[in-house]
Amino acid sequence: MRVFVTGGTGFIGSAVVADLLAAGHEVLGLARSAASARALDAAGATPHLGSLEDVESLRTAAARTDGVVHTAFDTADLARFVEAGRVERTALEALGDVLAGSGRPLVVTAGFAFLTPGSVATEEYTSTDPASPVGRAAEPLARSMAESGVCTSVVRLPCVHGTGDRFTVPRYIDVARRTGVSAYVGDGLNRWSAVHHTDAARVYRLALEKAVPGARYHAVAEEGVPFKEVARTIGRRLGLPVVSTPPEEADAHFGIDSYFAQADIPASSALTRERLGWEPTGPTLLADLDRDGYYAA
Ligand SMILES: NC(=O)c1ccc[n+]([C@@H]2O[C@H](COP(=O)([O-])OP(=O)(O)OC[C@H]3O[C@@H](n4cnc5c(N)ncnc54)[C@H](OP(=O)(O)O)[C@@H]3O)[C@@H](O)[C@H]2O)c1
């Protein structure tokens, strides 16, 4: 297939590009700068100049390809999350306009934030409660697009780790360095589900190749890793004390990263494994966190 990938220079998108190319697909990658175009070219993809804000660039690329994988998102500044979500919505709507009725697949990235804390999330779960959205708007939007004739499927991502990670775990390494302790909240038994980025990339490719409208997949290798174990590994690697922070002090300690430090969001991938024949093979979160690469200055 000829596949248009957004975010192909990012941590997850670059693994998706590599996996697609290795499986024999051709990749057209969205590039919003000359540096990104060079990176895509070096990876073996064809750069397509444009951005999520430039919806005409998205329409043109979607019209020239057999399917789309969307991983781009402005993750650089969490304070701009709402604006980034708005940009993503408009971009997805533009892609959906081009793909509607064609049967050509659009695979969309979603997450587990705010997903039924305390219970193991399955692929069957969808939130209908507007007060507990399933991550940001991408997932509900993909669902409604599937109902109106776009072949969308959703890949829900947990904590994704691996070489080039700059989104989740590195933030907690930064907090530990800044505060001089590696902290967890309360008993620290709240769980994170996790996956290595190369395993996640395979879920995107299989979802694209399968092209089942309205499907939801969990790129989850580990159902629930206690946050205390994450904090312990970070503390050991940095030579810092590992301490419990009372819940009422978590916001002051972790700042904007307080939500995920306390989040209990275990997730299963039993249905994804069955439906896609997917089996993760990459390192576990704790093994990966023991790599020097995570602690380079
Ligand atoms: N990493 C995780 O643990 C994790 C967990 C759950 C969900 N997710 C989701 O997975 C997706 C990818 O995350 P990531 O960790 O791979 O992020 P990342 O490394 O920051 O990559 C973001 C990608 O999006 C591109 N991008 C950002 N804004 C853009 C815009 N306005 N127009 C065009 N391209 C734009 C970037 O291009 P440039 O190279 O040009 O900057 C880059 O290729 C995001 O939706 C994120 O929320 C990630």
mmCIF file of C-alpha atoms and ligand atoms in Angstrom:
data_model
loop_
_atom_site.group_PDB
_atom_site.id
_atom_site.type_symbol
_atom_site.label_atom_id
_atom_site.label_comp_id
_atom_site.label_asym_id
_atom_site.label_seq_id
_atom_site.Cartn_x
_atom_site.Cartn_y
_atom_site.Cartn_z
ATOM 1 C CA MET A 1 0.000 0.000 0.000
ATOM 2 C CA ARG A 2 0.984 3.640 -0.374
ATOM 3 C CA VAL A 3 0.418 5.103 3.098
ATOM 4 C CA PHE A 4 0.254 8.723 4.269
ATOM 5 C CA VAL A 5 1.684 9.033 7.797
ATOM 6 C CA THR A 6 1.333 12.140 9.974
ATOM 7 C CA GLY A 7 3.848 12.519 12.803
ATOM 8 C CA GLY A 8 6.341 10.249 11.018
ATOM 9 C CA THR A 9 9.286 12.099 12.565
ATOM 10 C CA GLY A 10 7.964 11.615 16.109
ATOM 11 C CA PHE A 11 8.772 8.927 18.643
ATOM 12 C CA ILE A 12 5.832 6.716 17.738
ATOM 13 C CA GLY A 13 5.356 7.801 14.124
ATOM 14 C CA SER A 14 8.993 7.097 13.212
ATOM 15 C CA ALA A 15 8.561 3.517 14.467
ATOM 16 C CA VAL A 16 5.371 3.265 12.403
ATOM 17 C CA VAL A 17 7.203 4.496 9.291
ATOM 18 C CA ALA A 18 10.022 1.975 9.838
ATOM 19 C CA ASP A 19 7.569 -0.866 10.358
ATOM 20 C CA LEU A 20 5.495 0.012 7.276
ATOM 21 C CA LEU A 21 8.591 0.237 5.085
ATOM 22 C CA ALA A 22 9.976 -3.046 6.446
ATOM 23 C CA ALA A 23 6.667 -4.712 5.599
ATOM 24 C CA GLY A 24 6.942 -3.526 1.980
ATOM 25 C CA HIS A 25 4.613 -0.513 2.049
ATOM 26 C CA GLU A 26 5.461 2.886 0.556
ATOM 27 C CA VAL A 27 5.260 5.890 2.900
ATOM 28 C CA LEU A 28 4.391 9.504 2.214
ATOM 29 C CA GLY A 29 5.237 11.402 5.410
ATOM 30 C CA LEU A 30 3.859 14.770 6.501
ATOM 31 C CA ALA A 31 6.759 17.195 7.062
ATOM 32 C CA ARG A 32 6.234 20.641 8.550
ATOM 33 C CA SER A 33 9.883 21.695 8.262
ATOM 34 C CA ALA A 34 12.952 21.080 6.145
ATOM 35 C CA ALA A 35 14.499 19.156 9.045
ATOM 36 C CA SER A 36 11.488 16.844 9.235
ATOM 37 C CA ALA A 37 11.555 16.366 5.460
ATOM 38 C CA ARG A 38 15.237 15.355 5.680
ATOM 39 C CA ALA A 39 14.520 12.929 8.519
ATOM 40 C CA LEU A 40 11.721 11.269 6.548
ATOM 41 C CA ASP A 41 13.862 11.059 3.455
ATOM 42 C CA ALA A 42 16.689 9.463 5.466
ATOM 43 C CA ALA A 43 14.215 6.935 6.874
ATOM 44 C CA GLY A 44 13.181 5.897 3.373
ATOM 45 C CA ALA A 45 9.852 7.751 3.189
ATOM 46 C CA THR A 46 8.789 10.433 0.713
ATOM 47 C CA PRO A 47 8.294 13.775 2.496
ATOM 48 C CA HIS A 48 5.073 15.685 1.867
ATOM 49 C CA LEU A 49 5.353 19.339 2.913
ATOM 50 C CA GLY A 50 2.470 20.600 5.029
ATOM 51 C CA SER A 51 1.144 20.571 8.575
ATOM 52 C CA LEU A 52 -1.918 19.670 10.616
ATOM 53 C CA GLU A 53 -2.950 23.321 10.356
ATOM 54 C CA ASP A 54 -2.658 23.243 6.546
ATOM 55 C CA VAL A 55 -5.704 21.128 5.759
ATOM 56 C CA GLU A 56 -5.178 21.393 1.992
ATOM 57 C CA SER A 57 -1.826 19.637 2.392
ATOM 58 C CA LEU A 58 -3.623 16.834 4.243
ATOM 59 C CA ARG A 59 -6.341 16.534 1.629
ATOM 60 C CA THR A 60 -3.810 16.329 -1.211
ATOM 61 C CA ALA A 61 -1.797 13.598 0.509
ATOM 62 C CA ALA A 62 -4.865 11.573 1.489
ATOM 63 C CA ALA A 63 -6.100 11.723 -2.106
ATOM 64 C CA ARG A 64 -2.785 10.312 -3.367
ATOM 65 C CA THR A 65 -2.569 7.334 -0.993
ATOM 66 C CA ASP A 66 -4.303 4.037 -0.166
ATOM 67 C CA GLY A 67 -4.586 4.729 3.550
ATOM 68 C CA VAL A 68 -3.600 7.113 6.355
ATOM 69 C CA VAL A 69 -1.981 6.643 9.774
ATOM 70 C CA HIS A 70 -2.361 9.668 12.033
ATOM 71 C CA THR A 71 0.107 10.042 14.911
ATOM 72 C CA ALA A 72 0.972 13.772 14.769
ATOM 73 C CA PHE A 73 0.159 15.889 17.786
ATOM 74 C CA ASP A 74 1.789 18.897 19.371
ATOM 75 C CA THR A 75 3.140 17.221 22.507
ATOM 76 C CA ALA A 76 5.815 19.863 23.122
ATOM 77 C CA ASP A 77 3.811 21.962 25.553
ATOM 78 C CA LEU A 78 1.035 20.443 27.670
ATOM 79 C CA ALA A 79 -0.245 23.961 28.333
ATOM 80 C CA ARG A 80 -1.263 24.104 24.637
ATOM 81 C CA PHE A 81 -3.128 20.774 24.824
ATOM 82 C CA VAL A 82 -6.588 22.224 24.172
ATOM 83 C CA GLU A 83 -5.410 24.176 21.112
ATOM 84 C CA ALA A 84 -3.518 21.111 19.829
ATOM 85 C CA GLY A 85 -6.713 19.076 20.225
ATOM 86 C CA ARG A 86 -8.630 21.656 18.182
ATOM 87 C CA VAL A 87 -6.017 21.529 15.401
ATOM 88 C CA GLU A 88 -6.153 17.727 15.425
ATOM 89 C CA ARG A 89 -9.945 17.715 15.129
ATOM 90 C CA THR A 90 -9.914 19.965 12.060
ATOM 91 C CA ALA A 91 -7.131 17.875 10.494
ATOM 92 C CA LEU A 92 -9.009 14.610 11.047
ATOM 93 C CA GLU A 93 -12.191 16.064 9.599
ATOM 94 C CA ALA A 94 -10.276 17.087 6.455
ATOM 95 C CA LEU A 95 -8.776 13.592 6.094
ATOM 96 C CA GLY A 96 -12.209 12.056 6.666
ATOM 97 C CA ASP A 97 -13.759 14.228 3.914
ATOM 98 C CA VAL A 98 -11.309 12.807 1.378
ATOM 99 C CA LEU A 99 -11.552 9.186 2.519
ATOM 100 C CA ALA A 100 -15.333 8.990 3.067
ATOM 101 C CA GLY A 101 -16.985 6.223 1.078
ATOM 102 C CA SER A 102 -13.684 5.021 -0.420
ATOM 103 C CA GLY A 103 -13.036 2.133 1.974
ATOM 104 C CA ARG A 104 -9.483 3.435 2.337
ATOM 105 C CA PRO A 105 -8.445 3.158 6.000
ATOM 106 C CA LEU A 106 -7.645 5.958 8.450
ATOM 107 C CA VAL A 107 -5.915 4.791 11.648
ATOM 108 C CA VAL A 108 -6.150 7.296 14.497
ATOM 109 C CA THR A 109 -4.143 7.605 17.724
ATOM 110 C CA ALA A 110 -5.912 7.744 21.095
ATOM 111 C CA GLY A 111 -4.900 7.272 24.715
ATOM 112 C CA PHE A 112 -6.096 5.927 28.042
ATOM 113 C CA ALA A 113 -6.283 9.140 30.039
ATOM 114 C CA PHE A 114 -9.537 9.447 32.004
ATOM 115 C CA LEU A 115 -10.536 5.894 31.052
ATOM 116 C CA THR A 116 -12.491 4.269 33.935
ATOM 117 C CA PRO A 117 -9.770 4.600 36.565
ATOM 118 C CA GLY A 118 -9.470 1.520 38.764
ATOM 119 C CA SER A 119 -10.781 -1.065 36.309
ATOM 120 C CA VAL A 120 -8.992 -2.868 33.499
ATOM 121 C CA ALA A 121 -9.980 -1.145 30.255
ATOM 122 C CA THR A 122 -10.876 -3.428 27.370
ATOM 123 C CA GLU A 123 -11.278 -2.632 23.688
ATOM 124 C CA GLU A 124 -15.062 -2.863 24.145
ATOM 125 C CA TYR A 125 -15.158 0.108 26.466
ATOM 126 C CA THR A 126 -16.368 3.427 25.094
ATOM 127 C CA SER A 127 -17.247 6.380 27.205
ATOM 128 C CA THR A 128 -20.664 7.909 26.680
ATOM 129 C CA ASP A 129 -20.275 10.202 29.653
ATOM 130 C CA PRO A 130 -19.113 13.634 28.479
ATOM 131 C CA ALA A 131 -17.629 14.212 31.936
ATOM 132 C CA SER A 132 -15.215 11.288 31.462
ATOM 133 C CA PRO A 133 -13.955 11.625 27.903
ATOM 134 C CA VAL A 134 -11.801 8.846 26.435
ATOM 135 C CA GLY A 135 -8.643 10.894 26.165
ATOM 136 C CA ARG A 136 -9.073 13.754 23.724
ATOM 137 C CA ALA A 137 -11.576 14.230 20.911
ATOM 138 C CA ALA A 138 -9.768 12.030 18.358
ATOM 139 C CA GLU A 139 -11.415 8.820 19.500
ATOM 140 C CA PRO A 140 -15.041 9.992 19.625
ATOM 141 C CA LEU A 141 -14.479 11.784 16.337
ATOM 142 C CA ALA A 142 -13.085 8.622 14.711
ATOM 143 C CA ARG A 143 -16.108 6.747 16.004
ATOM 144 C CA SER A 144 -18.580 9.186 14.499
ATOM 145 C CA MET A 145 -16.614 9.257 11.233
ATOM 146 C CA ALA A 146 -16.847 5.445 11.058
ATOM 147 C CA GLU A 147 -20.614 5.778 11.416
ATOM 148 C CA SER A 148 -20.684 8.174 8.476
ATOM 149 C CA GLY A 149 -18.727 6.044 6.018
ATOM 150 C CA VAL A 150 -15.049 6.613 6.785
ATOM 151 C CA CYS A 151 -13.058 3.427 7.428
ATOM 152 C CA THR A 152 -11.521 4.653 10.705
ATOM 153 C CA SER A 153 -9.960 2.538 13.396
ATOM 154 C CA VAL A 154 -8.414 3.659 16.655
ATOM 155 C CA VAL A 155 -5.169 2.608 18.330
ATOM 156 C CA ARG A 156 -5.218 3.375 22.056
ATOM 157 C CA LEU A 157 -1.735 3.921 23.442
ATOM 158 C CA PRO A 158 -0.625 3.425 27.042
ATOM 159 C CA CYS A 159 2.789 4.590 28.310
ATOM 160 C CA VAL A 160 4.970 4.071 25.239
ATOM 161 C CA HIS A 161 8.682 3.559 25.895
ATOM 162 C CA GLY A 162 11.813 3.029 23.822
ATOM 163 C CA THR A 163 14.662 4.893 22.185
ATOM 164 C CA GLY A 164 13.660 8.478 21.407
ATOM 165 C CA ASP A 165 10.959 8.608 24.115
ATOM 166 C CA ARG A 166 10.400 12.193 25.258
ATOM 167 C CA PHE A 167 6.758 12.227 26.288
ATOM 168 C CA THR A 168 5.977 10.136 29.376
ATOM 169 C CA VAL A 169 8.770 8.580 31.444
ATOM 170 C CA PRO A 170 11.354 11.315 30.732
ATOM 171 C CA ARG A 171 9.059 13.803 32.422
ATOM 172 C CA TYR A 172 9.249 11.796 35.680
ATOM 173 C CA ILE A 173 13.022 11.510 35.374
ATOM 174 C CA ASP A 174 13.080 15.317 35.070
ATOM 175 C CA VAL A 175 10.852 15.728 38.148
ATOM 176 C CA ALA A 176 13.150 13.420 40.151
ATOM 177 C CA ARG A 177 16.249 15.346 39.063
ATOM 178 C CA ARG A 178 14.594 18.667 39.879
ATOM 179 C CA THR A 179 13.277 17.671 43.321
ATOM 180 C CA GLY A 180 16.119 15.367 44.426
ATOM 181 C CA VAL A 181 13.775 12.439 45.151
ATOM 182 C CA SER A 182 12.002 9.843 43.033
ATOM 183 C CA ALA A 183 8.469 9.986 44.354
ATOM 184 C CA TYR A 184 5.278 7.977 44.042
ATOM 185 C CA VAL A 185 1.889 8.973 45.437
ATOM 186 C CA GLY A 186 0.444 7.256 48.543
ATOM 187 C CA ASP A 187 1.146 3.502 48.346
ATOM 188 C CA GLY A 188 2.253 3.850 44.706
ATOM 189 C CA LEU A 189 0.210 0.837 43.652
ATOM 190 C CA ASN A 190 -1.599 2.733 40.893
ATOM 191 C CA ARG A 191 -0.839 1.032 37.582
ATOM 192 C CA TRP A 192 0.324 2.123 34.137
ATOM 193 C CA SER A 193 -0.157 -0.090 31.114
ATOM 194 C CA ALA A 194 2.827 0.027 28.777
ATOM 195 C CA VAL A 195 4.240 -0.929 25.392
ATOM 196 C CA HIS A 196 7.541 -0.653 23.519
ATOM 197 C CA HIS A 197 7.237 1.701 20.528
ATOM 198 C CA THR A 198 8.224 -0.955 17.982
ATOM 199 C CA ASP A 199 5.423 -3.210 19.253
ATOM 200 C CA ALA A 200 2.962 -0.292 19.108
ATOM 201 C CA ALA A 201 4.036 0.387 15.522
ATOM 202 C CA ARG A 202 3.001 -3.122 14.507
ATOM 203 C CA VAL A 203 -0.489 -2.573 15.886
ATOM 204 C CA TYR A 204 -0.882 0.489 13.631
ATOM 205 C CA ARG A 205 0.255 -1.466 10.574
ATOM 206 C CA LEU A 206 -1.989 -4.443 11.298
ATOM 207 C CA ALA A 207 -4.956 -2.113 11.930
ATOM 208 C CA LEU A 208 -4.284 -0.409 8.605
ATOM 209 C CA GLU A 209 -3.984 -3.678 6.693
ATOM 210 C CA LYS A 210 -7.091 -5.124 8.352
ATOM 211 C CA ALA A 211 -9.151 -1.950 7.705
ATOM 212 C CA VAL A 212 -12.144 -2.740 9.908
ATOM 213 C CA PRO A 213 -14.365 0.359 10.224
ATOM 214 C CA GLY A 214 -14.977 1.414 13.830
ATOM 215 C CA ALA A 215 -12.396 -1.039 15.277
ATOM 216 C CA ARG A 216 -10.535 -0.187 18.491
ATOM 217 C CA TYR A 217 -7.180 -1.714 19.319
ATOM 218 C CA HIS A 218 -5.062 -1.619 22.452
ATOM 219 C CA ALA A 219 -1.316 -1.434 21.805
ATOM 220 C CA VAL A 220 -0.736 -2.777 25.302
ATOM 221 C CA ALA A 221 2.062 -5.216 26.133
ATOM 222 C CA GLU A 222 1.847 -4.925 29.932
ATOM 223 C CA GLU A 223 -1.531 -4.587 31.596
ATOM 224 C CA GLY A 224 -0.447 -2.713 34.704
ATOM 225 C CA VAL A 225 2.971 -1.762 36.077
ATOM 226 C CA PRO A 226 2.756 -0.218 39.587
ATOM 227 C CA PHE A 227 3.995 3.374 39.493
ATOM 228 C CA LYS A 228 6.037 2.645 42.626
ATOM 229 C CA GLU A 229 8.207 0.283 40.530
ATOM 230 C CA VAL A 230 8.746 3.018 37.949
ATOM 231 C CA ALA A 231 9.778 5.415 40.730
ATOM 232 C CA ARG A 232 12.071 2.760 42.250
ATOM 233 C CA THR A 233 13.867 2.183 38.944
ATOM 234 C CA ILE A 234 14.295 5.913 38.324
ATOM 235 C CA GLY A 235 15.547 6.437 41.896
ATOM 236 C CA ARG A 236 18.058 3.597 41.637
ATOM 237 C CA ARG A 237 19.392 4.801 38.292
ATOM 238 C CA LEU A 238 19.722 8.408 39.481
ATOM 239 C CA GLY A 239 21.010 7.462 42.944
ATOM 240 C CA LEU A 240 18.127 9.346 44.567
ATOM 241 C CA PRO A 241 15.910 8.394 47.545
ATOM 242 C CA VAL A 242 12.560 6.810 46.630
ATOM 243 C CA VAL A 243 9.793 8.372 48.705
ATOM 244 C CA SER A 244 6.014 8.392 49.056
ATOM 245 C CA THR A 245 4.279 11.740 48.550
ATOM 246 C CA PRO A 246 0.887 12.237 50.222
ATOM 247 C CA PRO A 247 -1.921 12.733 47.633
ATOM 248 C CA GLU A 248 -2.575 16.267 48.909
ATOM 249 C CA GLU A 249 1.029 17.220 48.061
ATOM 250 C CA ALA A 250 1.193 15.473 44.672
ATOM 251 C CA ASP A 251 0.253 18.530 42.599
ATOM 252 C CA ALA A 252 2.958 20.621 44.260
ATOM 253 C CA HIS A 253 5.542 17.876 43.744
ATOM 254 C CA PHE A 254 4.744 16.742 40.200
ATOM 255 C CA GLY A 255 3.183 19.910 38.780
ATOM 256 C CA ILE A 256 1.482 19.267 35.437
ATOM 257 C CA ASP A 257 2.558 15.597 35.614
ATOM 258 C CA SER A 258 0.570 14.936 38.787
ATOM 259 C CA TYR A 259 -2.411 13.356 36.997
ATOM 260 C CA PHE A 260 -0.449 10.462 35.485
ATOM 261 C CA ALA A 261 1.667 9.967 38.614
ATOM 262 C CA GLN A 262 -1.570 9.023 40.380
ATOM 263 C CA ALA A 263 -3.532 7.507 37.516
ATOM 264 C CA ASP A 264 -4.595 3.895 37.838
ATOM 265 C CA ILE A 265 -5.264 2.986 34.206
ATOM 266 C CA PRO A 266 -4.595 -0.712 33.633
ATOM 267 C CA ALA A 267 -5.636 -1.987 30.218
ATOM 268 C CA SER A 268 -5.997 -5.334 28.503
ATOM 269 C CA SER A 269 -5.092 -6.182 24.899
ATOM 270 C CA ALA A 270 -6.634 -9.657 24.751
ATOM 271 C CA LEU A 271 -9.031 -8.706 21.943
ATOM 272 C CA THR A 272 -6.332 -6.880 19.978
ATOM 273 C CA ARG A 273 -4.041 -9.924 20.135
ATOM 274 C CA GLU A 274 -6.889 -12.151 18.990
ATOM 275 C CA ARG A 275 -8.156 -9.857 16.228
ATOM 276 C CA LEU A 276 -4.797 -8.795 14.799
ATOM 277 C CA GLY A 277 -2.666 -11.826 15.682
ATOM 278 C CA TRP A 278 -0.370 -9.352 17.455
ATOM 279 C CA GLU A 279 2.152 -10.396 20.094
ATOM 280 C CA PRO A 280 4.530 -7.877 21.659
ATOM 281 C CA THR A 281 8.204 -8.859 21.656
ATOM 282 C CA GLY A 282 9.961 -5.699 22.896
ATOM 283 C CA PRO A 283 11.445 -5.102 26.355
ATOM 284 C CA THR A 284 9.222 -4.430 29.361
ATOM 285 C CA LEU A 285 8.847 -0.900 30.738
ATOM 286 C CA LEU A 286 11.072 -1.566 33.767
ATOM 287 C CA ALA A 287 13.773 -3.312 31.708
ATOM 288 C CA ASP A 288 13.739 -0.444 29.223
ATOM 289 C CA LEU A 289 13.893 2.133 32.042
ATOM 290 C CA ASP A 290 17.109 0.489 33.153
ATOM 291 C CA ARG A 291 18.794 1.602 29.924
ATOM 292 C CA ASP A 292 21.438 4.345 30.023
ATOM 293 C CA GLY A 293 19.697 6.145 27.149
ATOM 294 C CA TYR A 294 16.908 7.280 29.477
ATOM 295 C CA TYR A 295 19.399 9.069 31.737
ATOM 296 C CA ALA A 296 21.596 10.856 29.203
ATOM 297 C CA ALA A 297 21.777 14.496 30.249
HETATM 298 N N1 LIG B 1 4.606 8.729 23.826
HETATM 299 C C1 LIG B 1 3.654 8.223 24.606
HETATM 300 O O1 LIG B 1 3.921 7.582 25.646
HETATM 301 C C2 LIG B 1 2.205 8.398 24.226
HETATM 302 C C3 LIG B 1 1.228 7.828 25.047
HETATM 303 C C4 LIG B 1 -0.102 7.983 24.712
HETATM 304 C C5 LIG B 1 -0.447 8.684 23.575
HETATM 305 N N2 LIG B 1 0.531 9.250 22.807
HETATM 306 C C6 LIG B 1 0.118 9.973 21.583
HETATM 307 O O2 LIG B 1 0.831 9.459 20.454
HETATM 308 C C7 LIG B 1 0.993 10.496 19.487
HETATM 309 C C8 LIG B 1 2.456 10.613 19.097
HETATM 310 O O3 LIG B 1 3.215 10.872 20.255
HETATM 311 P P1 LIG B 1 4.805 10.917 20.201
HETATM 312 O O4 LIG B 1 5.284 10.531 21.560
HETATM 313 O O5 LIG B 1 5.289 10.165 19.022
HETATM 314 O O6 LIG B 1 5.044 12.483 19.999
HETATM 315 P P2 LIG B 1 6.315 13.256 19.389
HETATM 316 O O7 LIG B 1 7.545 12.426 19.481
HETATM 317 O O8 LIG B 1 6.306 14.596 20.030
HETATM 318 O O9 LIG B 1 5.958 13.420 17.842
HETATM 319 C C9 LIG B 1 4.960 14.307 17.414
HETATM 320 C C10 LIG B 1 4.935 14.284 15.904
HETATM 321 O O10 LIG B 1 3.868 15.128 15.463
HETATM 322 C C11 LIG B 1 4.390 16.080 14.549
HETATM 323 N N3 LIG B 1 3.618 17.303 14.700
HETATM 324 C C12 LIG B 1 3.312 17.960 15.847
HETATM 325 N N4 LIG B 1 2.540 19.024 15.586
HETATM 326 C C13 LIG B 1 2.365 19.040 14.231
HETATM 327 C C14 LIG B 1 1.690 19.913 13.355
HETATM 328 N N5 LIG B 1 1.017 20.959 13.810
HETATM 329 N N6 LIG B 1 1.710 19.625 12.032
HETATM 330 C C15 LIG B 1 2.398 18.545 11.565
HETATM 331 N N7 LIG B 1 3.068 17.694 12.351
HETATM 332 C C16 LIG B 1 3.061 17.944 13.671
HETATM 333 C C17 LIG B 1 5.852 16.259 14.932
HETATM 334 O O11 LIG B 1 6.563 16.801 13.829
HETATM 335 P P3 LIG B 1 8.008 17.530 13.980
HETATM 336 O O12 LIG B 1 9.034 16.424 13.941
HETATM 337 O O13 LIG B 1 8.075 18.409 12.797
HETATM 338 O O14 LIG B 1 7.999 18.251 15.297
HETATM 339 C C18 LIG B 1 6.226 14.818 15.242
HETATM 340 O O15 LIG B 1 6.425 14.100 14.040
HETATM 341 C C19 LIG B 1 0.427 11.756 20.129
HETATM 342 O O16 LIG B 1 -0.915 11.856 19.701
HETATM 343 C C20 LIG B 1 0.478 11.445 21.611
HETATM 344 O O17 LIG B 1 -0.483 12.176 22.351
HETATM 345 C C21 LIG B 1 1.844 9.120 23.097
#
